[in-house]
Amino acid sequence: MKKAKRAFHEFIDAVYIANTREEFQRVGERAACALGFEWFAYFEGGNGDLTLVTSYPKNWVDRYYDEQYQNIDPVLRQARIIGPAFPWDASDMAATRSMKEHHFLDEALSFNIRAGVTVPIAAGYGRFGAFTFAADDHSPALDRLTENSKDLLQMMGVSYHAHVKARMSDPLELDGDNVVLTFRERQCLGWASLGKTMQEMATILRVTPRVVKFHLDNGRRKLGASTLPHAVALALRRELLP
């Protein structure tokens, strides 16, 4: 449970300042790794189009798009029925599905996508979302984590959806400068705005103080600031920080 709580708090901090598809993908990847899963996937759709941010193997993602598997994916079918986070096992599902669904699940298993947990998300106007952590094995440890941390997983999925919808399509560019702060630069400046020292930031982010200084210096230069407090003030004024 401690591992799940730590992963949850790190996830919430990171997703709050993610802005691009690549940054949101990294947030999901880190959370999956921290919780003991192999991959994550975020889906949102329902009216013919879809948004997919995932760390699944590229060949599987391409296949999923090409075959429009969102129309027969049994995990997404269950996610349409809005409710709590639910575990799933591709091997168990295959026994009770149509031939098309059986073929889909066989393909997923060929990429070692075997089990996971999915958070259904209500997206409004006939749309829905799903946030998934997946693994290459159905292990008792992941079963216990899923059972004991459903509330945390639920909050992670809903928060991820909210921030993707609000920010992924609206990059945070600096007015007139055509410069974009990276995820790490915003993250370090955000902690600096809360009075954290470089050593404290390094501990929080699990990097060295030298890495923190590197990102702070880059952010300061991009903002055209002469000092770190000046950089923080400019970033806050332009609403670039949490």
GROMACS .gro file of C-alpha atoms in nm:
model
  242
    1MET     CA    1   0.000   0.000   0.000
    2LYS     CA    2   0.289   0.237   0.074
    3LYS     CA    3   0.424   0.178  -0.277
    4ALA     CA    4   0.086   0.260  -0.428
    5LYS     CA    5   0.049   0.578  -0.222
    6ARG     CA    6   0.398   0.696  -0.317
    7ALA     CA    7   0.332   0.624  -0.685
    8PHE     CA    8  -0.002   0.804  -0.661
    9HIS     CA    9   0.146   1.125  -0.517
   10GLU     CA   10   0.430   1.129  -0.770
   11PHE     CA   11   0.178   1.070  -1.049
   12ILE     CA   12  -0.049   1.356  -0.937
   13ASP     CA   13   0.245   1.598  -0.917
   14ALA     CA   14   0.364   1.498  -1.264
   15VAL     CA   15   0.029   1.492  -1.444
   16TYR     CA   16  -0.054   1.836  -1.307
   17ILE     CA   17   0.217   1.999  -1.518
   18ALA     CA   18   0.231   1.763  -1.818
   19ASN     CA   19   0.138   1.938  -2.139
   20THR     CA   20   0.230   1.743  -2.454
   21ARG     CA   21   0.147   1.390  -2.567
   22GLU     CA   22   0.508   1.287  -2.500
   23GLU     CA   23   0.497   1.424  -2.146
   24PHE     CA   24   0.165   1.255  -2.069
   25GLN     CA   25   0.307   0.931  -2.206
   26ARG     CA   26   0.610   0.956  -1.978
   27VAL     CA   27   0.385   1.022  -1.677
   28GLY     CA   28   0.187   0.705  -1.752
   29GLU     CA   29   0.501   0.499  -1.816
   30ARG     CA   30   0.659   0.602  -1.486
   31ALA     CA   31   0.341   0.527  -1.292
   32ALA     CA   32   0.309   0.182  -1.451
   33CYS     CA   33   0.670   0.102  -1.364
   34ALA     CA   34   0.634   0.230  -1.007
   35LEU     CA   35   0.327   0.010  -0.951
   36GLY     CA   36   0.484  -0.304  -1.102
   37PHE     CA   37   0.303  -0.303  -1.440
   38GLU     CA   38   0.461  -0.318  -1.785
   39TRP     CA   39   0.242  -0.070  -1.975
   40PHE     CA   40  -0.030   0.189  -1.946
   41ALA     CA   41  -0.298   0.301  -2.191
   42TYR     CA   42  -0.540   0.594  -2.195
   43PHE     CA   43  -0.837   0.581  -2.435
   44GLU     CA   44  -1.106   0.841  -2.496
   45GLY     CA   45  -1.366   0.823  -2.770
   46GLY     CA   46  -1.717   0.716  -2.859
   47ASN     CA   47  -1.828   0.919  -3.161
   48GLY     CA   48  -1.611   0.766  -3.431
   49ASP     CA   49  -1.283   0.929  -3.331
   50LEU     CA   50  -1.046   0.834  -3.051
   51THR     CA   51  -0.757   0.961  -2.845
   52LEU     CA   52  -0.498   0.703  -2.746
   53VAL     CA   53  -0.190   0.769  -2.531
   54THR     CA   54  -0.005   0.452  -2.444
   55SER     CA   55   0.324   0.276  -2.387
   56TYR     CA   56   0.207  -0.048  -2.551
   57PRO     CA   57   0.443  -0.186  -2.821
   58LYS     CA   58   0.423   0.029  -3.136
   59ASN     CA   59   0.340  -0.268  -3.360
   60TRP     CA   60   0.042  -0.349  -3.140
   61VAL     CA   61  -0.077   0.013  -3.138
   62ASP     CA   62  -0.052   0.031  -3.519
   63ARG     CA   63  -0.243  -0.295  -3.548
   64TYR     CA   64  -0.508  -0.166  -3.306
   65TYR     CA   65  -0.562   0.149  -3.515
   66ASP     CA   66  -0.557  -0.031  -3.850
   67GLU     CA   67  -0.811  -0.295  -3.744
   68GLN     CA   68  -1.024  -0.048  -3.541
   69TYR     CA   69  -1.008  -0.285  -3.249
   70GLN     CA   70  -1.170  -0.026  -3.022
   71ASN     CA   71  -1.500  -0.152  -3.165
   72ILE     CA   72  -1.453  -0.507  -3.033
   73ASP     CA   73  -1.211  -0.465  -2.741
   74PRO     CA   74  -1.389  -0.639  -2.450
   75VAL     CA   75  -1.205  -0.426  -2.194
   76LEU     CA   76  -1.343  -0.109  -2.355
   77ARG     CA   77  -1.687  -0.267  -2.372
   78GLN     CA   78  -1.682  -0.317  -1.999
   79ALA     CA   79  -1.540   0.034  -1.947
   80ARG     CA   80  -1.847   0.178  -2.122
   81ILE     CA   81  -2.047   0.066  -1.819
   82ILE     CA   82  -1.927   0.338  -1.584
   83GLY     CA   83  -1.827   0.197  -1.249
   84PRO     CA   84  -1.525   0.129  -1.029
   85ALA     CA   85  -1.184   0.012  -1.152
   86PHE     CA   86  -1.194  -0.354  -1.260
   87PRO     CA   87  -0.925  -0.620  -1.315
   88TRP     CA   88  -0.915  -0.828  -1.632
   89ASP     CA   89  -0.734  -1.131  -1.770
   90ALA     CA   90  -0.708  -1.179  -2.148
   91SER     CA   91  -0.682  -1.558  -2.116
   92ASP     CA   92  -1.005  -1.581  -1.914
   93MET     CA   93  -1.189  -1.343  -2.148
   94ALA     CA   94  -1.104  -1.543  -2.460
   95ALA     CA   95  -1.316  -1.842  -2.355
   96THR     CA   96  -1.649  -1.656  -2.370
   97ARG     CA   97  -1.608  -1.423  -2.669
   98SER     CA   98  -1.702  -1.416  -3.037
   99MET     CA   99  -1.453  -1.533  -3.300
  100LYS     CA  100  -1.350  -1.172  -3.374
  101GLU     CA  101  -1.296  -1.097  -3.007
  102HIS     CA  102  -1.117  -1.426  -2.959
  103HIS     CA  103  -0.880  -1.335  -3.245
  104PHE     CA  104  -0.827  -0.988  -3.092
  105LEU     CA  105  -0.738  -1.137  -2.753
  106ASP     CA  106  -0.504  -1.390  -2.915
  107GLU     CA  107  -0.321  -1.102  -3.084
  108ALA     CA  108  -0.297  -0.913  -2.754
  109LEU     CA  109  -0.151  -1.224  -2.592
  110SER     CA  110   0.103  -1.254  -2.875
  111PHE     CA  111   0.236  -0.916  -2.756
  112ASN     CA  112   0.239  -1.053  -2.397
  113ILE     CA  113  -0.049  -0.826  -2.291
  114ARG     CA  114  -0.209  -1.069  -2.049
  115ALA     CA  115  -0.372  -0.892  -1.754
  116GLY     CA  116  -0.441  -0.554  -1.605
  117VAL     CA  117  -0.673  -0.313  -1.432
  118THR     CA  118  -0.889  -0.052  -1.604
  119VAL     CA  119  -1.059   0.262  -1.473
  120PRO     CA  120  -1.383   0.352  -1.661
  121ILE     CA  121  -1.425   0.727  -1.714
  122ALA     CA  122  -1.742   0.919  -1.803
  123ALA     CA  123  -1.649   1.172  -2.074
  124GLY     CA  124  -1.991   1.323  -2.153
  125TYR     CA  125  -2.203   1.354  -2.469
  126GLY     CA  126  -2.195   0.984  -2.548
  127ARG     CA  127  -1.820   0.955  -2.504
  128PHE     CA  128  -1.626   0.754  -2.250
  129GLY     CA  129  -1.270   0.699  -2.143
  130ALA     CA  130  -1.059   0.419  -2.000
  131PHE     CA  131  -0.729   0.434  -1.814
  132THR     CA  132  -0.543   0.102  -1.798
  133PHE     CA  133  -0.235  -0.047  -1.639
  134ALA     CA  134  -0.136  -0.378  -1.800
  135ALA     CA  135   0.114  -0.655  -1.732
  136ASP     CA  136   0.270  -0.952  -1.911
  137ASP     CA  137   0.165  -1.188  -1.632
  138HIS     CA  138  -0.125  -1.237  -1.393
  139SER     CA  139   0.060  -1.232  -1.062
  140PRO     CA  140  -0.076  -1.250  -0.704
  141ALA     CA  141   0.121  -0.933  -0.618
  142LEU     CA  142  -0.061  -0.729  -0.883
  143ASP     CA  143  -0.390  -0.884  -0.778
  144ARG     CA  144  -0.331  -0.764  -0.421
  145LEU     CA  145  -0.227  -0.418  -0.537
  146THR     CA  146  -0.537  -0.389  -0.756
  147GLU     CA  147  -0.768  -0.504  -0.478
  148ASN     CA  148  -0.614  -0.286  -0.205
  149SER     CA  149  -0.561   0.030  -0.412
  150LYS     CA  150  -0.874   0.059  -0.626
  151ASP     CA  151  -0.956   0.405  -0.492
  152LEU     CA  152  -0.607   0.537  -0.573
  153LEU     CA  153  -0.616   0.383  -0.922
  154GLN     CA  154  -0.959   0.535  -0.978
  155MET     CA  155  -0.833   0.883  -0.886
  156MET     CA  156  -0.528   0.840  -1.108
  157GLY     CA  157  -0.743   0.754  -1.409
  158VAL     CA  158  -0.988   1.039  -1.360
  159SER     CA  159  -0.709   1.292  -1.298
  160TYR     CA  160  -0.519   1.177  -1.607
  161HIS     CA  161  -0.830   1.215  -1.822
  162ALA     CA  162  -0.904   1.563  -1.689
  163HIS     CA  163  -0.555   1.693  -1.755
  164VAL     CA  164  -0.524   1.534  -2.100
  165LYS     CA  165  -0.853   1.694  -2.208
  166ALA     CA  166  -0.760   2.030  -2.061
  167ARG     CA  167  -0.399   2.060  -2.174
  168MET     CA  168  -0.268   1.817  -2.433
  169SER     CA  169  -0.408   2.010  -2.727
  170ASP     CA  170  -0.304   2.350  -2.590
  171PRO     CA  171   0.077   2.375  -2.559
  172LEU     CA  172   0.207   2.624  -2.306
  173GLU     CA  173   0.417   2.856  -2.519
  174LEU     CA  174   0.566   3.175  -2.387
  175ASP     CA  175   0.394   3.480  -2.533
  176GLY     CA  176   0.594   3.620  -2.823
  177ASP     CA  177   0.902   3.412  -2.750
  178ASN     CA  178   0.796   3.089  -2.924
  179VAL     CA  179   0.976   2.897  -2.647
  180VAL     CA  180   0.834   2.599  -2.459
  181LEU     CA  181   0.951   2.493  -2.115
  182THR     CA  182   1.011   2.119  -2.086
  183PHE     CA  183   0.828   1.900  -1.840
  184ARG     CA  184   1.130   1.881  -1.607
  185GLU     CA  185   1.194   2.256  -1.627
  186ARG     CA  186   0.837   2.333  -1.520
  187GLN     CA  187   0.855   2.064  -1.253
  188CYS     CA  188   1.175   2.204  -1.098
  189LEU     CA  189   1.054   2.564  -1.119
  190GLY     CA  190   0.727   2.454  -0.960
  191TRP     CA  191   0.907   2.306  -0.661
  192ALA     CA  192   1.131   2.616  -0.643
  193SER     CA  193   0.818   2.830  -0.624
  194LEU     CA  194   0.724   2.635  -0.309
  195GLY     CA  195   1.059   2.713  -0.148
  196LYS     CA  196   1.225   2.374  -0.199
  197THR     CA  197   1.604   2.363  -0.209
  198MET     CA  198   1.795   2.186  -0.486
  199GLN     CA  199   1.873   1.900  -0.249
  200GLU     CA  200   1.508   1.866  -0.152
  201MET     CA  201   1.401   1.872  -0.517
  202ALA     CA  202   1.662   1.610  -0.601
  203THR     CA  203   1.522   1.384  -0.328
  204ILE     CA  204   1.163   1.434  -0.444
  205LEU     CA  205   1.244   1.374  -0.812
  206ARG     CA  206   1.496   1.097  -0.745
  207VAL     CA  207   1.775   1.268  -0.937
  208THR     CA  208   2.100   1.440  -0.838
  209PRO     CA  209   2.119   1.808  -0.739
  210ARG     CA  210   2.327   1.863  -1.053
  211VAL     CA  211   2.035   1.746  -1.269
  212VAL     CA  212   1.799   1.981  -1.083
  213LYS     CA  213   2.039   2.272  -1.138
  214PHE     CA  214   2.063   2.185  -1.508
  215HIS     CA  215   1.685   2.210  -1.555
  216LEU     CA  216   1.653   2.524  -1.342
  217ASP     CA  217   1.929   2.696  -1.538
  218ASN     CA  218   1.770   2.599  -1.869
  219GLY     CA  219   1.432   2.729  -1.756
  220ARG     CA  220   1.584   3.053  -1.632
  221ARG     CA  221   1.763   3.113  -1.963
  222LYS     CA  222   1.449   3.041  -2.168
  223LEU     CA  223   1.250   3.286  -1.957
  224GLY     CA  224   1.520   3.551  -1.995
  225ALA     CA  225   1.550   3.578  -1.617
  226SER     CA  226   1.864   3.696  -1.439
  227THR     CA  227   1.806   3.493  -1.120
  228LEU     CA  228   1.609   3.188  -1.011
  229PRO     CA  229   1.353   3.393  -0.812
  230HIS     CA  230   1.306   3.610  -1.121
  231ALA     CA  231   1.249   3.297  -1.332
  232VAL     CA  232   0.992   3.166  -1.085
  233ALA     CA  233   0.813   3.502  -1.083
  234LEU     CA  234   0.799   3.512  -1.464
  235ALA     CA  235   0.677   3.152  -1.487
  236LEU     CA  236   0.405   3.219  -1.228
  237ARG     CA  237   0.299   3.538  -1.404
  238ARG     CA  238   0.254   3.345  -1.728
  239GLU     CA  239   0.069   3.063  -1.548
  240LEU     CA  240   0.324   2.800  -1.646
  241LEU     CA  241   0.346   2.644  -1.301
  242PRO     CA  242   0.103   2.451  -1.079
   0.00000   0.00000   0.00000
